Tab-separated table of C-alpha atoms in Angstrom:
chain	number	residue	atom	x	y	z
A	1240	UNK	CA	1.459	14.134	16.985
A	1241	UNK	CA	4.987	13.368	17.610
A	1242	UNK	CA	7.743	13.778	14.982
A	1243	UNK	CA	9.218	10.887	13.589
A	1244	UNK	CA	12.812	11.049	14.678
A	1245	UNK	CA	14.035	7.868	11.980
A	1246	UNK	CA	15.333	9.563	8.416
A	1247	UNK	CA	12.663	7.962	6.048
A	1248	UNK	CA	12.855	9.154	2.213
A	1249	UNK	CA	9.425	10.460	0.303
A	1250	UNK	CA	8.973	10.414	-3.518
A	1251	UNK	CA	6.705	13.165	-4.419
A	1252	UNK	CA	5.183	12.615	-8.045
A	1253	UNK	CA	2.712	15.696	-8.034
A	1254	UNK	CA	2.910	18.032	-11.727
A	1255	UNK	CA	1.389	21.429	-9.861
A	1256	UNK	CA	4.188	22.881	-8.230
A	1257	UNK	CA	2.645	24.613	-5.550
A	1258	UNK	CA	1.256	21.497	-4.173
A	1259	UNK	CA	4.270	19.480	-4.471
A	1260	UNK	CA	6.275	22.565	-2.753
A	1261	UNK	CA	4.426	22.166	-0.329
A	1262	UNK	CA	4.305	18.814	0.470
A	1263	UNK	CA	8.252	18.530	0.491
A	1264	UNK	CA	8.107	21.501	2.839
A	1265	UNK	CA	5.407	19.820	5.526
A	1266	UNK	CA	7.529	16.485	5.069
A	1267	UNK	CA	10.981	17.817	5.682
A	1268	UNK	CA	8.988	19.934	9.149
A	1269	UNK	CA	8.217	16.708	10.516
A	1270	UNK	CA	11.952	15.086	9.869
A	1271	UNK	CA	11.258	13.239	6.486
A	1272	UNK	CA	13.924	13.465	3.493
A	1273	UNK	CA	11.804	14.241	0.326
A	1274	UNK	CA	12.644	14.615	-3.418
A	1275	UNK	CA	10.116	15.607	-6.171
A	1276	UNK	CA	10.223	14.356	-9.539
A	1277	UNK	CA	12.375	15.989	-12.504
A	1278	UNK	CA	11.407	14.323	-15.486
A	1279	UNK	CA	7.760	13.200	-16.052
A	1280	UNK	CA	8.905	10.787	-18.867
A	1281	UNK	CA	11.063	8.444	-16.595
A	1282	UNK	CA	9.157	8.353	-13.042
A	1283	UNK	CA	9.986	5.244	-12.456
A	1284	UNK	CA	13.199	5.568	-12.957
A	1285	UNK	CA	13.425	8.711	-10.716
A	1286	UNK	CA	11.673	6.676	-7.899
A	1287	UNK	CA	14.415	3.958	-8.295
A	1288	UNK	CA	17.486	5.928	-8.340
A	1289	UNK	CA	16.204	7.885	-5.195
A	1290	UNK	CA	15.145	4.044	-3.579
A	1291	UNK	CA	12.272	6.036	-1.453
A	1292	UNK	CA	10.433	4.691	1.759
A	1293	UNK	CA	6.695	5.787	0.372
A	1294	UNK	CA	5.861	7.225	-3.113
A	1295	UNK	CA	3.277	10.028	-3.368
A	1296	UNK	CA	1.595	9.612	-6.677
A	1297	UNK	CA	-0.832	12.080	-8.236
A	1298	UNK	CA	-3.020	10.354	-11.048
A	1299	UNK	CA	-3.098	12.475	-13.383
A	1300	UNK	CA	0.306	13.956	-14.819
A	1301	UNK	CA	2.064	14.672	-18.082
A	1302	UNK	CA	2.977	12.101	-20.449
A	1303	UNK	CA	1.427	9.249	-18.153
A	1304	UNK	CA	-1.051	8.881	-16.027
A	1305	UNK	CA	-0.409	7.857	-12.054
A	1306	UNK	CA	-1.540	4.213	-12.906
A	1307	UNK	CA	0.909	3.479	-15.613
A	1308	UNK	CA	4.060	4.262	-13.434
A	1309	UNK	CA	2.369	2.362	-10.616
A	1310	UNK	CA	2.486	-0.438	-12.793
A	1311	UNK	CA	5.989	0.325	-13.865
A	1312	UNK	CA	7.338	1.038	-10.141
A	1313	UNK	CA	5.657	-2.425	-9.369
A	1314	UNK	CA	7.473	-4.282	-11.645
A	1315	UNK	CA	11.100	-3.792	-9.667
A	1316	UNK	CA	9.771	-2.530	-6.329
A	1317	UNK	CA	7.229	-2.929	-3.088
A	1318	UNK	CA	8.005	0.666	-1.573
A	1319	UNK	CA	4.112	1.415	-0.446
A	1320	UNK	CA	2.467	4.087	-3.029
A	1321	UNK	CA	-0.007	6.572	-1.539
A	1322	UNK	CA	-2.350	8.127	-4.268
A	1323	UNK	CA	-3.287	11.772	-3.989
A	1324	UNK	CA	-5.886	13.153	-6.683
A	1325	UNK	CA	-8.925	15.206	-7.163
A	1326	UNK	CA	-10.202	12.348	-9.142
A	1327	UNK	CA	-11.368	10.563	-6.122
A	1328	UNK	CA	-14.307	8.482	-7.898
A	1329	UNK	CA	-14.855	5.085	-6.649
A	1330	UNK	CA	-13.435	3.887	-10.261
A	1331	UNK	CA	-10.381	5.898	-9.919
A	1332	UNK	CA	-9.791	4.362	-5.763
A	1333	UNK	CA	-10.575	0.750	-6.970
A	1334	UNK	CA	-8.192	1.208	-10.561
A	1335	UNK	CA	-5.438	2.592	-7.604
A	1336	UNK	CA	-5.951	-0.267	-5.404
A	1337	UNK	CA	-5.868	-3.026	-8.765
A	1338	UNK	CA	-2.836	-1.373	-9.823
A	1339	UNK	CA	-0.582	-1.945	-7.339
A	1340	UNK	CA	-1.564	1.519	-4.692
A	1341	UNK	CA	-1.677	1.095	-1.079
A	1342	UNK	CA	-3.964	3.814	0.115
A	1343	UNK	CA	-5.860	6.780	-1.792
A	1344	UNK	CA	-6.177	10.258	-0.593
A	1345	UNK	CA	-8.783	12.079	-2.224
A	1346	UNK	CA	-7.556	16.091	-3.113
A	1347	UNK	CA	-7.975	18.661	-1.756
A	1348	UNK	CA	-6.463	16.383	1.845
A	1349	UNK	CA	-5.988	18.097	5.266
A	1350	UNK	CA	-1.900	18.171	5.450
A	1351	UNK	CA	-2.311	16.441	9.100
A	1352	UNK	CA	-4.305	13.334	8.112
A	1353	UNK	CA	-1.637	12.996	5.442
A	1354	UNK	CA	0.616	13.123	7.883
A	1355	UNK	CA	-0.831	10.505	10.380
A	1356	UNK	CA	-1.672	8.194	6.854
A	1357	UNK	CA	1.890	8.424	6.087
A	1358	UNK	CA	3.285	7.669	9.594
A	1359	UNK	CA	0.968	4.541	10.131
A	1360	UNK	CA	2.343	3.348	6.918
A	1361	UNK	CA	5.855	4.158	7.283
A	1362	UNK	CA	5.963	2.448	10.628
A	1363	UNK	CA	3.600	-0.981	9.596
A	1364	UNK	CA	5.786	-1.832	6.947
A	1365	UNK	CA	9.318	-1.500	8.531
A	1366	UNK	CA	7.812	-2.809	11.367
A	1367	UNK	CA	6.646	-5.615	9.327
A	1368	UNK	CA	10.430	-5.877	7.767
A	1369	UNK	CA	11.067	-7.190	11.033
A	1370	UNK	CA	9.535	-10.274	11.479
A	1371	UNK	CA	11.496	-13.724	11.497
A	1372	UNK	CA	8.922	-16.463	11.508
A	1373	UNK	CA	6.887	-17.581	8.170
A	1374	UNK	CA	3.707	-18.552	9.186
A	1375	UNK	CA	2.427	-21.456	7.203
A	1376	UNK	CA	-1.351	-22.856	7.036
A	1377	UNK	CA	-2.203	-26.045	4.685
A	1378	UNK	CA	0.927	-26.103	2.650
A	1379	UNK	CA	1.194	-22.574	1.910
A	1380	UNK	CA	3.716	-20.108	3.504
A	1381	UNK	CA	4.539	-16.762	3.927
A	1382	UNK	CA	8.153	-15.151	3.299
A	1383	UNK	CA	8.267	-12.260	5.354
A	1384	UNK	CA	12.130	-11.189	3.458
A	1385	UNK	CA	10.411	-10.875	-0.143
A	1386	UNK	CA	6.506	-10.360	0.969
A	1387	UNK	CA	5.870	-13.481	-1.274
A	1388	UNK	CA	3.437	-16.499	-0.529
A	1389	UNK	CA	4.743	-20.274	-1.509
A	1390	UNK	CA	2.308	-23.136	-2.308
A	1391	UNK	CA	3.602	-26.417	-3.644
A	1392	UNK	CA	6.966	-24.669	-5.131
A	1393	UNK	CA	5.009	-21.990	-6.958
A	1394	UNK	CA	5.828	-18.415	-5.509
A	1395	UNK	CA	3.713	-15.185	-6.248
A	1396	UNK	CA	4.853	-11.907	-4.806
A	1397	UNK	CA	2.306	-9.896	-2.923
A	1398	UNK	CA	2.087	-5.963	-1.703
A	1399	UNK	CA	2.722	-4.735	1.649
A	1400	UNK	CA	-1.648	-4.767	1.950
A	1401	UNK	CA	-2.013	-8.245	1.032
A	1402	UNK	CA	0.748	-9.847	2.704
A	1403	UNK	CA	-0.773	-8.263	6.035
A	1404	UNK	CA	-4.154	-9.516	5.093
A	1405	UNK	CA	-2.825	-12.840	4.822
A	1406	UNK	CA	-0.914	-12.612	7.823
A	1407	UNK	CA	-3.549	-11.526	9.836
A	1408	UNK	CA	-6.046	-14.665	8.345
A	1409	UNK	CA	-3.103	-17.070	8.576
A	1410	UNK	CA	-2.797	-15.870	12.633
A	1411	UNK	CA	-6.299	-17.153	13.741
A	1412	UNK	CA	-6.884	-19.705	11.354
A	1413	UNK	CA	-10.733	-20.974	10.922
A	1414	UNK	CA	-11.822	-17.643	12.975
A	1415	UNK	CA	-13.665	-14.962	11.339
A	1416	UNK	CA	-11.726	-11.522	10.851
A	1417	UNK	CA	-14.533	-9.120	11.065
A	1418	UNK	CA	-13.846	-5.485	7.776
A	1419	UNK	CA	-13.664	-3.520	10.977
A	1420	UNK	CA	-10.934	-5.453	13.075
A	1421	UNK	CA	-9.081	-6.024	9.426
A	1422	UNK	CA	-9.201	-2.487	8.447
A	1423	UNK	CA	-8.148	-1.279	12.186
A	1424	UNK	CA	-4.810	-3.657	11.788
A	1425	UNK	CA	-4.244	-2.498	7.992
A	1426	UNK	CA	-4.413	1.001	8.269
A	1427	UNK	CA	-4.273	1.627	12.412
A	1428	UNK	CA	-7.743	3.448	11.315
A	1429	UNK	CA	-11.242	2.759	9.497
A	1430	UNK	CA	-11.824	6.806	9.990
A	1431	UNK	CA	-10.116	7.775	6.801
A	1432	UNK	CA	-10.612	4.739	4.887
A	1433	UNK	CA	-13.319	3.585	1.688
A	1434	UNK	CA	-14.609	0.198	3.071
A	1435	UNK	CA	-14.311	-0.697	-0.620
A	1436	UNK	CA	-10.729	-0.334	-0.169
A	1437	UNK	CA	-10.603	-3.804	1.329
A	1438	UNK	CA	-12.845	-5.327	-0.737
A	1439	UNK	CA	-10.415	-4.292	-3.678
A	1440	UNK	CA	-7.425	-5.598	-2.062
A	1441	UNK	CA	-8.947	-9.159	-0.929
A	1442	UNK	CA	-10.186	-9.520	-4.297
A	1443	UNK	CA	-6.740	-8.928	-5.975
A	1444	UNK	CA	-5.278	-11.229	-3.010
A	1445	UNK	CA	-7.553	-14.089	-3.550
A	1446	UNK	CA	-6.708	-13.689	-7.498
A	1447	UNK	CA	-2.905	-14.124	-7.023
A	1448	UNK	CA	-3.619	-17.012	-4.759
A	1449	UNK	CA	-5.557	-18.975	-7.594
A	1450	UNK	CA	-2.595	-18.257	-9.771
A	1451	UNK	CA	-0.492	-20.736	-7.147
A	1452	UNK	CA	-3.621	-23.424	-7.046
A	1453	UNK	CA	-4.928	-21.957	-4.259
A	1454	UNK	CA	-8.608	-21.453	-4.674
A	1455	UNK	CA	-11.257	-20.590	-2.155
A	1456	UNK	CA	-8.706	-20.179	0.448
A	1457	UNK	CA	-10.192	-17.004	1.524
A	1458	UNK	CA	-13.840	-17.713	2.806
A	1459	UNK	CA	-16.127	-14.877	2.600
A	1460	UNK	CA	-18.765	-14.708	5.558
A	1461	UNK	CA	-21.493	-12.203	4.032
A	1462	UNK	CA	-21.765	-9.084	6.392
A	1463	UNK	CA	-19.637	-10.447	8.804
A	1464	UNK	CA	-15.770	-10.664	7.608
A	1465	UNK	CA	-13.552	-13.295	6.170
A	1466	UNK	CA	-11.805	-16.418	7.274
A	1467	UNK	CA	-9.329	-19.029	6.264
């Protein structure tokens, strides 16, 4: 794999040393700036202040757990959050993905697919950052600048995974998406990823988009993939 050569910042949130040594150490090898959290009683401040690229967030930690500052980060930032924990249950990966999380890596994690996770993130959503044109399908519209969606004058903001989702619908309107073509342009991969990932992330999608008066927007084809 070939080293990243842009400065991107890493917020390690991990309460065993050792592991969280390490990870700063593999990070800062392959040209990442990292910082590890101080204070377990103000993460989310921490994470602010340092105004990180990605967020590594273990689950459980002192104080709170993982989900609460996800939650709390959430509330004043979209900086993607990568889960790591040995509590890799399928409650714990869908509670990650409801909370706010953008991808799950169960412990123990071999350092290189960490690695390639974090790159493929790192590089879709400043990539992403880049695009000019809103796309727009039946009144509804996509604001690339904020990662919100706009129906009728009602805005709800959305995470880096479900703005793609509905960027990727919204590009071949009234064609079916198949899971494996969607998770290939999420994640660049469907090797390392829980197919119940995307489930979890649609159905948090299609919730927000009720919340505008957009219901049933997101067409479901049973076995096959989904459609707008």
């Amino acid at each position: 794999m070939e080293k990243v050569k842009n400065m991107y910042r890493i917020f390690i949130v991990e309460d065993d040393e050792t592991i969280a040594s390490l990870l700063s150490e593999k990070l800062r090898t392959w040209g990442y700036d990292t910082e590890t959290v101080r204070d377990f009683s103000s993460v989310s401040a921490e994470v602010l202040a340092y105004d990180p690229h990605l967020v590594l967030l273990d689950i459980k930690l002192p104080f709170y757990n993982g989900f609460h500052w996800c939650q709390m980060i959430r509330k004043e930032s979209a900086v993607p959050i990568v889960f790591l924990s040995s509590a890799s249950d399928n409650m714990n990966i869908v509670m990650a993905m409801n909370m706010g999380g953008d991808d799950f890596i169960a412990k123990p994690f071999d350092m290189d697919v960490l690695i390639a996770k974090i790159q493929a993130i790192l590089r879709r959503t400043y990539d992403m950052s880049k695009e000019t044109r809103d796309p727009e399908y039946r009144g509804l519209t996509l604001k690339a600048d904020d990662q919100t969606a706009v129906y009728e004058n009602q805005t709800v903001e959305l995470t880096r995974n479900e703005f793609k989702i509905m960027s990727i619908l919204m590009s071949q309107p009234g064609k079916i998406i198949s899971r494996d073509e969607m998770m290939q342009k999420l994640w660049q991969t469907n090797e390392f990823v829980d197919d119940n990932t995307l489930t979890v992330n649609v159905t948090r999608l299609r919730r927000k988009l009720e919340q505008i008066g957009l219901s049933d927007f997101i067409i479901t084809r049973k076995g096959v993939g989904y459609m707008i």
